[in-house]
Coordinates of C-alpha atoms in Angstrom, one line a residue:
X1 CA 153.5 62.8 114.8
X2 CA 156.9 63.6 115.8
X3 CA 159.3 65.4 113.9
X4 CA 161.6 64.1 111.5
X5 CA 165.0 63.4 113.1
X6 CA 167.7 65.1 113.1
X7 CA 170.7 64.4 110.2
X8 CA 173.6 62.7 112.4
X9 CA 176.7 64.2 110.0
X10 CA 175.3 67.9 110.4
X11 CA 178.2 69.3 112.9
X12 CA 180.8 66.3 112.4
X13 CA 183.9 66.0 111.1
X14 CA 184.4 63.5 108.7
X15 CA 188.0 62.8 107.6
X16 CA 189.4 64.9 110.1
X17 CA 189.2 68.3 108.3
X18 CA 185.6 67.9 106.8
X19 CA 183.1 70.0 109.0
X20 CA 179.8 68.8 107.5
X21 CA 177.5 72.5 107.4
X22 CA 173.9 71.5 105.8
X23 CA 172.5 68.7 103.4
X24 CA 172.7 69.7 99.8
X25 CA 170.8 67.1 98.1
X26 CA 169.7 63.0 98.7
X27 CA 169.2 60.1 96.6
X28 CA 169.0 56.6 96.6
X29 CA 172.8 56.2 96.6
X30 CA 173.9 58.9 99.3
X31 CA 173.5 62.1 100.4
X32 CA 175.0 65.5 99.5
X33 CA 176.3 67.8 102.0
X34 CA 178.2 71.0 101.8
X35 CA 181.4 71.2 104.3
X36 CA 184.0 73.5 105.7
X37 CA 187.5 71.9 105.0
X38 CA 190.1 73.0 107.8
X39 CA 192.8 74.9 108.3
X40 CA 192.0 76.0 105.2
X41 CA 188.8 77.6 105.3
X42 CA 187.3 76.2 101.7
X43 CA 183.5 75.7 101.3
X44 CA 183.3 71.8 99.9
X45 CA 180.7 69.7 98.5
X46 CA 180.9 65.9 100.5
X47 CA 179.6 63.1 98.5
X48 CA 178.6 60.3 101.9
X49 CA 177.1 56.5 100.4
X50 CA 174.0 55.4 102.2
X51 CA 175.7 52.8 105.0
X52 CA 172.5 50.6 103.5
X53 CA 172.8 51.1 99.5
X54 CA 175.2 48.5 99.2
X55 CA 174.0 45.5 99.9
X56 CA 173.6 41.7 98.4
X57 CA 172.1 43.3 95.0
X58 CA 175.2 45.3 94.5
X59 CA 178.2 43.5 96.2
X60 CA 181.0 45.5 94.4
X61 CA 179.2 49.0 95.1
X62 CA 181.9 50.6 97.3
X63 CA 184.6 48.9 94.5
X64 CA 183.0 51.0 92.0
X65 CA 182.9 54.3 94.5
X66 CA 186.8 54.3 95.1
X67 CA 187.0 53.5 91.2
X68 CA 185.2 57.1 90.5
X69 CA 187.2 59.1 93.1
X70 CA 190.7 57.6 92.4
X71 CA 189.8 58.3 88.7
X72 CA 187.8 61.6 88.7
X73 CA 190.7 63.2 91.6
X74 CA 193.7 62.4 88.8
X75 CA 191.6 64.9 85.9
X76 CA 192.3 68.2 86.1
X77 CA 190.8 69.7 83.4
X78 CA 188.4 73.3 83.9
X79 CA 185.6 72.1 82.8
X80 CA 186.0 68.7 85.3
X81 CA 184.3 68.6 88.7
X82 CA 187.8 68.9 90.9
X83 CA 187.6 66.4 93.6
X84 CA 190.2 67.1 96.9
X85 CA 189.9 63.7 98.8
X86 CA 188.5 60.4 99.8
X87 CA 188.1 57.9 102.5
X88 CA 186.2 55.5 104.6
X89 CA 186.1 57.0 108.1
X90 CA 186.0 54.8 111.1
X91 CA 182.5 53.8 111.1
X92 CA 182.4 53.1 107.3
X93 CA 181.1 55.8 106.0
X94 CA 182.2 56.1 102.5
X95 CA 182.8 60.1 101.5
X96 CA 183.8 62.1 98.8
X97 CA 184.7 65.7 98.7
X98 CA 184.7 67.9 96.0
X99 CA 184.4 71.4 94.7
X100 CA 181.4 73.6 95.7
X101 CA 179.7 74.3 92.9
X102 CA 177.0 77.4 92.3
X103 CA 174.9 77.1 88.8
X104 CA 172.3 74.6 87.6
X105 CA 172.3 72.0 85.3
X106 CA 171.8 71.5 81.6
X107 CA 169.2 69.3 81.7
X108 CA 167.3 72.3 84.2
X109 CA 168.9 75.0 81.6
X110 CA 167.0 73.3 78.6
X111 CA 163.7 72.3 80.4
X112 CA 164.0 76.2 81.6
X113 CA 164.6 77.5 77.6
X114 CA 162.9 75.0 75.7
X115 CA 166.2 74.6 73.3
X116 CA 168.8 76.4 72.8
X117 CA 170.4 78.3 69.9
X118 CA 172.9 76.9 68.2
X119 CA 176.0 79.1 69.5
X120 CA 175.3 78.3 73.2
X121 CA 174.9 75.1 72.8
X122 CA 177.9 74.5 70.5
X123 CA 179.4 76.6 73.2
X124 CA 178.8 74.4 75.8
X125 CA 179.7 70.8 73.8
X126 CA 182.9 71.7 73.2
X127 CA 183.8 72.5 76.6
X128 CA 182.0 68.8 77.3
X129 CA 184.7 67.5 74.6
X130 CA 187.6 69.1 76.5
X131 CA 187.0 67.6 79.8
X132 CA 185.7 64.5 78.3
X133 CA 189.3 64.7 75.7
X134 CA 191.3 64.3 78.7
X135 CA 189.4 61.5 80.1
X136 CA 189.7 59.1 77.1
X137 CA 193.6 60.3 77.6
X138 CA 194.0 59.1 81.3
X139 CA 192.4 55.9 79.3
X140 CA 189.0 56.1 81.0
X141 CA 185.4 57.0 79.7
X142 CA 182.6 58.4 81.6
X143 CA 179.4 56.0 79.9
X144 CA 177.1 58.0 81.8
X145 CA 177.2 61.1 80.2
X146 CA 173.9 63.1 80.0
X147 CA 172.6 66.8 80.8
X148 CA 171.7 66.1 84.2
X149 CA 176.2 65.4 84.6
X150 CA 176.4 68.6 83.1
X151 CA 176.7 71.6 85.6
X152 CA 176.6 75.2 84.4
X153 CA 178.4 77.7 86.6
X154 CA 179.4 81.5 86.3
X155 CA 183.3 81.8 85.8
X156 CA 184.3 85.9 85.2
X157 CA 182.1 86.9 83.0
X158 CA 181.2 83.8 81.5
X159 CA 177.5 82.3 82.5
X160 CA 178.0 78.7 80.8
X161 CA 181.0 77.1 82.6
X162 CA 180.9 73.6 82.3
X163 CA 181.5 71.2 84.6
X164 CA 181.5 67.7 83.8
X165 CA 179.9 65.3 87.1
X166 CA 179.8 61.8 88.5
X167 CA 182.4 59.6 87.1
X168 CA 180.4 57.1 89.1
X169 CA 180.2 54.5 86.1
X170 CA 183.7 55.3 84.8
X171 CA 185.6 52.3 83.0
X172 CA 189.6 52.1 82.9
X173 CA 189.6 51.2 79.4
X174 CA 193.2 49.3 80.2
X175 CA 192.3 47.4 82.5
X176 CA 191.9 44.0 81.9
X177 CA 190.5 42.3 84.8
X178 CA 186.9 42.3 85.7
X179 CA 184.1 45.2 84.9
X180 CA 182.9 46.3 87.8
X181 CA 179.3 46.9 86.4
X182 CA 179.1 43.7 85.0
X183 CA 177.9 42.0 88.0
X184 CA 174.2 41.3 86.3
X185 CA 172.7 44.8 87.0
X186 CA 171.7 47.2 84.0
X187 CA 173.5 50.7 84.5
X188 CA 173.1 53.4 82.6
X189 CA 170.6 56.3 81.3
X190 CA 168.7 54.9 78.3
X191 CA 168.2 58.1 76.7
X192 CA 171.9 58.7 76.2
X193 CA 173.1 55.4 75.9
X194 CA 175.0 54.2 72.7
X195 CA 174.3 50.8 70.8
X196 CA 177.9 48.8 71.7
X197 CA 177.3 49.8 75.2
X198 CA 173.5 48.9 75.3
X199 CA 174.4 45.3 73.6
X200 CA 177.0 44.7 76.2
X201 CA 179.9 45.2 73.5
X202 CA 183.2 46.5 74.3
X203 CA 183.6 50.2 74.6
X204 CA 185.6 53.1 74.5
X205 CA 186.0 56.5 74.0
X206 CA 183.2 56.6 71.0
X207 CA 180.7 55.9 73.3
X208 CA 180.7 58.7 75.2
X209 CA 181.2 60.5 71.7
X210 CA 177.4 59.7 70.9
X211 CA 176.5 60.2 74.2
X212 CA 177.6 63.9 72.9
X213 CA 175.3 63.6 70.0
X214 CA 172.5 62.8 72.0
X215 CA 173.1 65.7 74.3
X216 CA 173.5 68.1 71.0
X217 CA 170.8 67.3 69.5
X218 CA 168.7 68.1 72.8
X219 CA 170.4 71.2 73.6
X220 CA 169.5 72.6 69.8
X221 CA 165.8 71.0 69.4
X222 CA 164.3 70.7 73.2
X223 CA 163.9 67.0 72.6
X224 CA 165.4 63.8 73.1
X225 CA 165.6 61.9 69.9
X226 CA 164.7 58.6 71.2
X227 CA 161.2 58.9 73.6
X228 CA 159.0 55.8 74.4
X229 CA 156.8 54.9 76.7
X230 CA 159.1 52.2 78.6
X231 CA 163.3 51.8 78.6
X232 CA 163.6 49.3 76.6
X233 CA 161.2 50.5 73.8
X234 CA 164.3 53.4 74.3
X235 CA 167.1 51.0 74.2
X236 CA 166.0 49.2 71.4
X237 CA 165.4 52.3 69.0
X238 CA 169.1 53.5 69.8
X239 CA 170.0 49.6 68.4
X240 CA 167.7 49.9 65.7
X241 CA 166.5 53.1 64.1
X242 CA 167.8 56.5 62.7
X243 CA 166.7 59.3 64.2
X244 CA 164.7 62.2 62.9
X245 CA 166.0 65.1 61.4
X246 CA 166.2 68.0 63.9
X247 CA 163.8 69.9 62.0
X248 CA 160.9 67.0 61.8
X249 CA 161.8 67.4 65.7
X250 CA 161.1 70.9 66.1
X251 CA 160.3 72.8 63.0
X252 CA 161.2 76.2 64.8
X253 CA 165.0 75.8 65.2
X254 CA 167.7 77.5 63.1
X255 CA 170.6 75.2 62.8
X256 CA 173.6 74.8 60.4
X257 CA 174.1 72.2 58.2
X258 CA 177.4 71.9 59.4
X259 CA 176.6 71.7 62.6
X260 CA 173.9 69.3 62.2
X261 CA 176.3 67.3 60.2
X262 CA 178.6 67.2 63.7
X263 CA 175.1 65.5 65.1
X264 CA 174.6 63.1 62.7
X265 CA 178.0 61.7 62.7
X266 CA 178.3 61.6 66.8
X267 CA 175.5 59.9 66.8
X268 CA 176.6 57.0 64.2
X269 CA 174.9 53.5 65.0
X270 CA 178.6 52.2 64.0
X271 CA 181.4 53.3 66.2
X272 CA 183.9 52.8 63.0
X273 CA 181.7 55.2 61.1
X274 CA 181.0 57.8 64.1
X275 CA 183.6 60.4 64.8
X276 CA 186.8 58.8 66.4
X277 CA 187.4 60.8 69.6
X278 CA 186.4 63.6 71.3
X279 CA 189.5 65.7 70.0
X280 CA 187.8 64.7 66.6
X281 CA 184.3 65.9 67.9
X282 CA 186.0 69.5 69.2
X283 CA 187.8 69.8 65.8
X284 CA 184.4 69.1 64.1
X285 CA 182.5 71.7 66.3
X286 CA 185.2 74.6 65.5
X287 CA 184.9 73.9 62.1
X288 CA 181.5 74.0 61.8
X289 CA 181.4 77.3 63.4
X290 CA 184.2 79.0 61.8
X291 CA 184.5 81.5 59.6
X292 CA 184.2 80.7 55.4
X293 CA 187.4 80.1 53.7
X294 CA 186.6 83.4 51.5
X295 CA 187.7 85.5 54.6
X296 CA 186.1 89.2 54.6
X297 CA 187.1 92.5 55.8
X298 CA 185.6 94.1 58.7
X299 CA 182.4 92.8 60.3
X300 CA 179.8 94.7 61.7
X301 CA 177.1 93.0 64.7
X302 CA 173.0 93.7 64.5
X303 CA 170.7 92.8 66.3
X304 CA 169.1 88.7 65.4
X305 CA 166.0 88.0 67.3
X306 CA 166.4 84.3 65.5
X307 CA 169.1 83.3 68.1
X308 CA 169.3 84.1 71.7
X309 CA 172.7 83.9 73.4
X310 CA 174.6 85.1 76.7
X311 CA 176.3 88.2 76.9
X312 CA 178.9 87.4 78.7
X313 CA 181.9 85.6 77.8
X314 CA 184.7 84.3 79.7
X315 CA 188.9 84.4 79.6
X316 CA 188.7 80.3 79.8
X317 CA 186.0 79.5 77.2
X318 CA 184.9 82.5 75.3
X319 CA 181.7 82.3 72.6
X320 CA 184.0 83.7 69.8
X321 CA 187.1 82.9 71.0
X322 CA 187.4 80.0 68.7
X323 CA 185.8 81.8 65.7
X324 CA 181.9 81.0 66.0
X325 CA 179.9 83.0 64.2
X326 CA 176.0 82.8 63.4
X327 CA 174.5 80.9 60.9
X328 CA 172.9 83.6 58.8
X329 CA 174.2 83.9 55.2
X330 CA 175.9 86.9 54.3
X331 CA 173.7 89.3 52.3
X332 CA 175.5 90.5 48.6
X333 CA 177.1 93.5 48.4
X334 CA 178.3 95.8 45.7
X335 CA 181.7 94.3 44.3
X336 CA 182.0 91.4 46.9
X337 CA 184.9 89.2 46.5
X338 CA 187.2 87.8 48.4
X339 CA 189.2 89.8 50.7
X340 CA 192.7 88.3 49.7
X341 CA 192.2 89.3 46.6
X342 CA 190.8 93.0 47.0
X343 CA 193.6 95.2 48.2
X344 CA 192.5 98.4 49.5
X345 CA 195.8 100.0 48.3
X346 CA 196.7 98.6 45.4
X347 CA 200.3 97.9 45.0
X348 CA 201.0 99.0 41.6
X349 CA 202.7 102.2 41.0
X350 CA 199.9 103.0 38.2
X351 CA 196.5 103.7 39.9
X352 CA 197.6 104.0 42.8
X353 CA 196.2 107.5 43.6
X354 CA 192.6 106.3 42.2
X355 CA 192.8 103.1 44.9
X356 CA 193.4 105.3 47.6
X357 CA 190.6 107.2 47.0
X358 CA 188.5 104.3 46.4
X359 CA 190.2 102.9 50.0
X360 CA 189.0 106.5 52.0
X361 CA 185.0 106.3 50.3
X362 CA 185.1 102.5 51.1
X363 CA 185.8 103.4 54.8
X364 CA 183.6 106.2 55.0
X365 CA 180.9 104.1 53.8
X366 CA 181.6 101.5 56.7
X367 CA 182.2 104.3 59.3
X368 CA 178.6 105.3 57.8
X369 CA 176.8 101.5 58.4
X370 CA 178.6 101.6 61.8
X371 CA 177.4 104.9 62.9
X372 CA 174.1 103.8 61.9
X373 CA 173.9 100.9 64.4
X374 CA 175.5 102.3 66.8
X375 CA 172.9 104.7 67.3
X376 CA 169.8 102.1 67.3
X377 CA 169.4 100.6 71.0
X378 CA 170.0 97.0 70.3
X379 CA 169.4 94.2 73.6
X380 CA 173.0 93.3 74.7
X381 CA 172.0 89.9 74.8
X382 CA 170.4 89.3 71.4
X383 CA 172.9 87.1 69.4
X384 CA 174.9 89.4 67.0
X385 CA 175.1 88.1 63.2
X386 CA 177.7 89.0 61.1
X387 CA 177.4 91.0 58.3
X388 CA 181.0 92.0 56.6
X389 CA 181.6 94.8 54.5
X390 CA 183.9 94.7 51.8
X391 CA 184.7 97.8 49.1
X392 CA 187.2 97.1 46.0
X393 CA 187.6 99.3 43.0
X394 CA 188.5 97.6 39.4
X395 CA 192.6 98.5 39.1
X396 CA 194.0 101.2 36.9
X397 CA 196.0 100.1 33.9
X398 CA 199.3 100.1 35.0
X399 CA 201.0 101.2 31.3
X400 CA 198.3 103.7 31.5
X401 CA 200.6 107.2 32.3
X402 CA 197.7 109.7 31.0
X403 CA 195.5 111.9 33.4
X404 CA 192.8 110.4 33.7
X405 CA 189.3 111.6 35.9
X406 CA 189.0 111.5 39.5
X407 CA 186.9 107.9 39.9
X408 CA 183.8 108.0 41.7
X409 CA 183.3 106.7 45.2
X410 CA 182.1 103.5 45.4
X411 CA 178.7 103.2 46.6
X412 CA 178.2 102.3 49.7
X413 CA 175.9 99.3 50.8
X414 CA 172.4 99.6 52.1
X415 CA 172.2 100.3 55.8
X416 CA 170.1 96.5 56.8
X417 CA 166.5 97.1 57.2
X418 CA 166.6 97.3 61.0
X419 CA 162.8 98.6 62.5
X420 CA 163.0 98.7 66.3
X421 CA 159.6 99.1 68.9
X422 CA 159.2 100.2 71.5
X423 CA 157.3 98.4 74.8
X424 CA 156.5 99.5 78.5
X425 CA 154.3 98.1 80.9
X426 CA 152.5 99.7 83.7
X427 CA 154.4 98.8 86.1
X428 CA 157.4 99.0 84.7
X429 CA 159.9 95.8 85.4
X430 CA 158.6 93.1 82.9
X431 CA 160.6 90.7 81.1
X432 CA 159.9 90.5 77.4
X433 CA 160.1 86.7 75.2
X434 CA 159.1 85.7 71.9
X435 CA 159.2 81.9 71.2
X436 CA 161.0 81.4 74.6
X437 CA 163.7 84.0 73.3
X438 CA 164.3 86.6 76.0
X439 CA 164.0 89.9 74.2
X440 CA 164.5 92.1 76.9
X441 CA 165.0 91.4 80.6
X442 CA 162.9 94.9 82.0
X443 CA 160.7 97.2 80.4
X444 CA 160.3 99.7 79.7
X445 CA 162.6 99.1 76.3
X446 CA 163.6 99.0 72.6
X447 CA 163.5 96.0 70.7
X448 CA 165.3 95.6 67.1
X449 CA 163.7 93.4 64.3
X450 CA 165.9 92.9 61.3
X451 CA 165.4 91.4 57.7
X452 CA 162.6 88.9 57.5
X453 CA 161.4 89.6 61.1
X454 CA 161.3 93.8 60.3
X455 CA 159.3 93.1 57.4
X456 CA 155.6 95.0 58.0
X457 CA 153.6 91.8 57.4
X458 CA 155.2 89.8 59.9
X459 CA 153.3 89.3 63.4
X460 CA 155.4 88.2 66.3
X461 CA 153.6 87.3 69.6
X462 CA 155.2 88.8 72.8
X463 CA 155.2 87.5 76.7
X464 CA 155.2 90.0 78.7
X465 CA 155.7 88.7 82.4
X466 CA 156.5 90.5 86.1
X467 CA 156.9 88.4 89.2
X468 CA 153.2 88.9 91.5
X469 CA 151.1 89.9 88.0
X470 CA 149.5 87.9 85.1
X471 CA 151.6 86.9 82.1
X472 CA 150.1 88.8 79.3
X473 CA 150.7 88.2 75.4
X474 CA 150.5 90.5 72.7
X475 CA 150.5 90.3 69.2
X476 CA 152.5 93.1 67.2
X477 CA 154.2 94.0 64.3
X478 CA 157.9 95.8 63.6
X479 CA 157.1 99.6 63.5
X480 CA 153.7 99.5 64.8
X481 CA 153.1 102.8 67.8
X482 CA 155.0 101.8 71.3
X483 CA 152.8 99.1 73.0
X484 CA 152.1 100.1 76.6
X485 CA 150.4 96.8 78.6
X486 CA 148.7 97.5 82.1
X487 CA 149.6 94.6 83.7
X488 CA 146.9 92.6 86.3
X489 CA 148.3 91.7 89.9
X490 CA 147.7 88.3 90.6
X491 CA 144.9 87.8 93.4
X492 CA 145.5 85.6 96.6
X493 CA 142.3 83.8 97.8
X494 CA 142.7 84.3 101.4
X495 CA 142.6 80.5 102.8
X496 CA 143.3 78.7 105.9
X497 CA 146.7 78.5 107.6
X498 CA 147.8 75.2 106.6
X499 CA 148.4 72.8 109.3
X500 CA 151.8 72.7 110.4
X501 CA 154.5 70.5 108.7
X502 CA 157.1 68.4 110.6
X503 CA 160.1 70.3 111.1
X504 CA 162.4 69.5 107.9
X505 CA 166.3 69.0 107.0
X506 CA 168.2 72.5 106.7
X507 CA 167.6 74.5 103.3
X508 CA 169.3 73.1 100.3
X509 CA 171.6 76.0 99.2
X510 CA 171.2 77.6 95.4
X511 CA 174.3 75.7 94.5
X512 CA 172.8 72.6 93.7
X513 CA 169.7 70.8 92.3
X514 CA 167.8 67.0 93.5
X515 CA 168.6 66.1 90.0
X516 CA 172.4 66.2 90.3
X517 CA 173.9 63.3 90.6
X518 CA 176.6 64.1 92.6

């Protein structure tokens, strides 16, 4: 049989300044092609309809295309796909162009992880409620939101850059004249879809606000909430039922009550009793990982195998830059109150010589906890919990004008029971995961246990994987000897050549996945 033939738009021009490169990705709706935009030089991504998609099923098709790019090229927000132009060209071929994206999605970033902690993937929603908060404000909603619209892409430093994609099924909330989807075919992702929107109800910006719910509570527990066999089994539990705790979904996740309180209420069967707007849902989300109200003084990061988290973070959308922190309760400390009212220099003239002194051993014992981590080799990317330090001494009478003894320096607080172990492998190179936590990306190295997980009791069961050998798993325990693990090569069976394929369109580039639905 002959080849396959040849893609007619590889080498055109489309638009006049559109220089189509290679094919990116295909569906049943168009194709995806990556482009050279002149004069200028800029690597594009060209969104082209299928001349034969639209046809006597869909009359209003190309309608609902120039809907999405008129819309989607008026947001400007970061974390929005940024689209530069579109047109018909001469022989009606439909195109969109776009920004060139590198990254994967979110639904491939979960599928890859299993879940993610709760700090990435508060992370990442409310950067979805930013571009999403400025949508609703141009008086349009997406309705299609899901993790496969999600793009992830490196920006700086920062590895979880969103970008929110296709604004295919976008609805101008204002407008008053006919929805273009309404023309007797079902659109929509059944997994993410809310009630109003699945029962043909008006809708509005709260439905892609439990479309957000949906998404969170996949990002922290692997898992879709609603799963049946067949779409509408799907579509009537979103009507219908509450959905299980994300615990009774997977019993291995750490998650806030606050933040699972954020899920619960995006995810409302009622729009009047589901959070208003996405500004409401970003307020929610900083609130729930903020700081207590009982501020404290001075904080000090160790190493939490319970939470796994990027290491890099970004000028535009930083993991602490809007005061996330993890989970884990504070342990008690010796004298621990709140830090507005425990002065390290008190401010009475009586006492004020023992304060100071207290002040200089309440420092020393912090410099002492600091120097203590600092020397244990902690993973950089092991999520940091907080533990804060805080060191008070009761006042001296003020009336009091007597000599009175030198006080004692307070005593500092137990250094946290931090046990580390070592691992190599033979060769050297393997990466190192416990419960689809990455505990170290190349042996040979140190890993930290802390608290619970340090404890000599407690077994934890390591993967120990390097690209052309077996995956090997270990069982160990915090302080046992360094484990060493000869890994196997994997064997090839030597087989027959395969016959040879028909020649195939050009590579798709790294940039982008099948399941995007640009």
């Amino acid at each position: 049989m002959g080849g396959a033939a040849p893609d007619s738009l590889i080498g055109r021009v489309i638009g006049g300044r559109f220089k189509i490169t290679a094919l990116i990705a295909r569906g049943g709706m168009g194709r995806v092609y990556r482009a050279e935009q002149s004069p200028l030089g800029r690597m594009c991504a060209v969104k082209v309809l299928n001349p034969s998609y639209a046809g006597e099923q869909d009359p209003e098709f190309h309608k609902r295309f120039f809907l999405e790019a008129s819309i989607a090229s008026k947001l400007t927000h970061p974390n929005t796909v940024t689209v530069f132009d579109y047109g018909r060209a001469d022989d009606d071929v439909y195109y969109m162009a776009m920004e060139y994206l590198e990254g994967h999605t979110l639904h491939r970033a979960i599928r890859d992880a299993g879940y993610l902690p709760e700090d990435r993937a508060v992370h990442i929603a409310r950067q979805i409620c930013r571009s999403l908060r400025e949508a609703h404000a141009h008086g349009v909603i997406h309705r299609d939101l899901k993790p496969a619209n999600i793009f992830l892409v490196e920006h700086g430093d920062e590895t979880d850059f969103v970008k929110v994609l296709d604004f295919g099924l976008v609805k101008n909330v204002a407008d008053t004249g006919e929805d273009l989807t309404q023309t007797g075919m079902f659109m929509g992702s059944p997994k993410y879809m809310s009630p109003e929107q699945i029962r043909g109800d008006r809708v509005d910006g709260r439905t892609d606000v439990y479309a957000l719910g949906i998404i969170l509570y996949e990002m922290l527990t692997g898992k879709v909430p609603f799963d049946r066999a067949t779409s509408v089994n799907i579509l009537m539990a979103h009507v219908h039922e509450e959905p299980p705790p994300l615990r009774e979904t997977n019993p291995l996740i750490q998650v806030s009550a606050a933040v699972e309180e954020v899920v619960t209420r995006c995810m409302a069967k009622d729009p009047a009793r589901r959070l208003g707007s996405m500004g409401e849902a970003l307020e929610a989300l900083k609130a729930a990982g903020a700081p207590s109200a009982t501020g404290t003084i001075g904080t000090i990061a160790i190493a939490d195998r319970s939470s796994a988290a990027p290491s890099g973070s970004g000028s535009r959308a930083s993991f602490m830059s809007d005061g996330m922190r993890s989970s884990a309760p504070r342990p008690a400390l010796p004298n621990d109150i709140p830090a507005a009212s425990a002065p390290l220099v008190s401010q009475s003239s009586g006492g004020s010589k023992g304060m100071l002194v207290a002040a200089i051993a309440g420092g020393l014992a912090v410099a002492a906890v600091i120097g203590y981590v600092a020397v244990r080799p902690v993973k950089p990317a092991a999520q940091a919990s907080v533990m804060s330090v805080v060191t008070s001494a009761p006042p001296a009478p003020a009336a009091s004008l007597a000599p009175v003894a030198a006080p004692q320096p307070s005593v500092a607080p137990a250094a946290p029971n931090v046990v580390t172990l070592r691992v190599a492998t033979e060769p050297d190179g393997a990466s190192v995961k416990e419960d689809s936590v990455e505990l170290c990306a190349s042996t040979p190295c140190e890993i930290a246990y802390k608290g619970a997980d340090a404890e000599p009791g407690r077994d934890h069961k390591l993967t120990l994987a390097r690209q052309g050998y077996r995956v090997e798993t270990r069982n160990v325990r915090a302080g046992d000897a360094p484990l060493v693990v000869k890994l196997s090569p994997v064997v090839r069976a030597n087989v027959a050549a395969p016959a040879p394929r028909p020649a195939e369109p050009q590579a798709v580039p790294t940039g982008y996945k099948p399941d995007i639905p640009y």
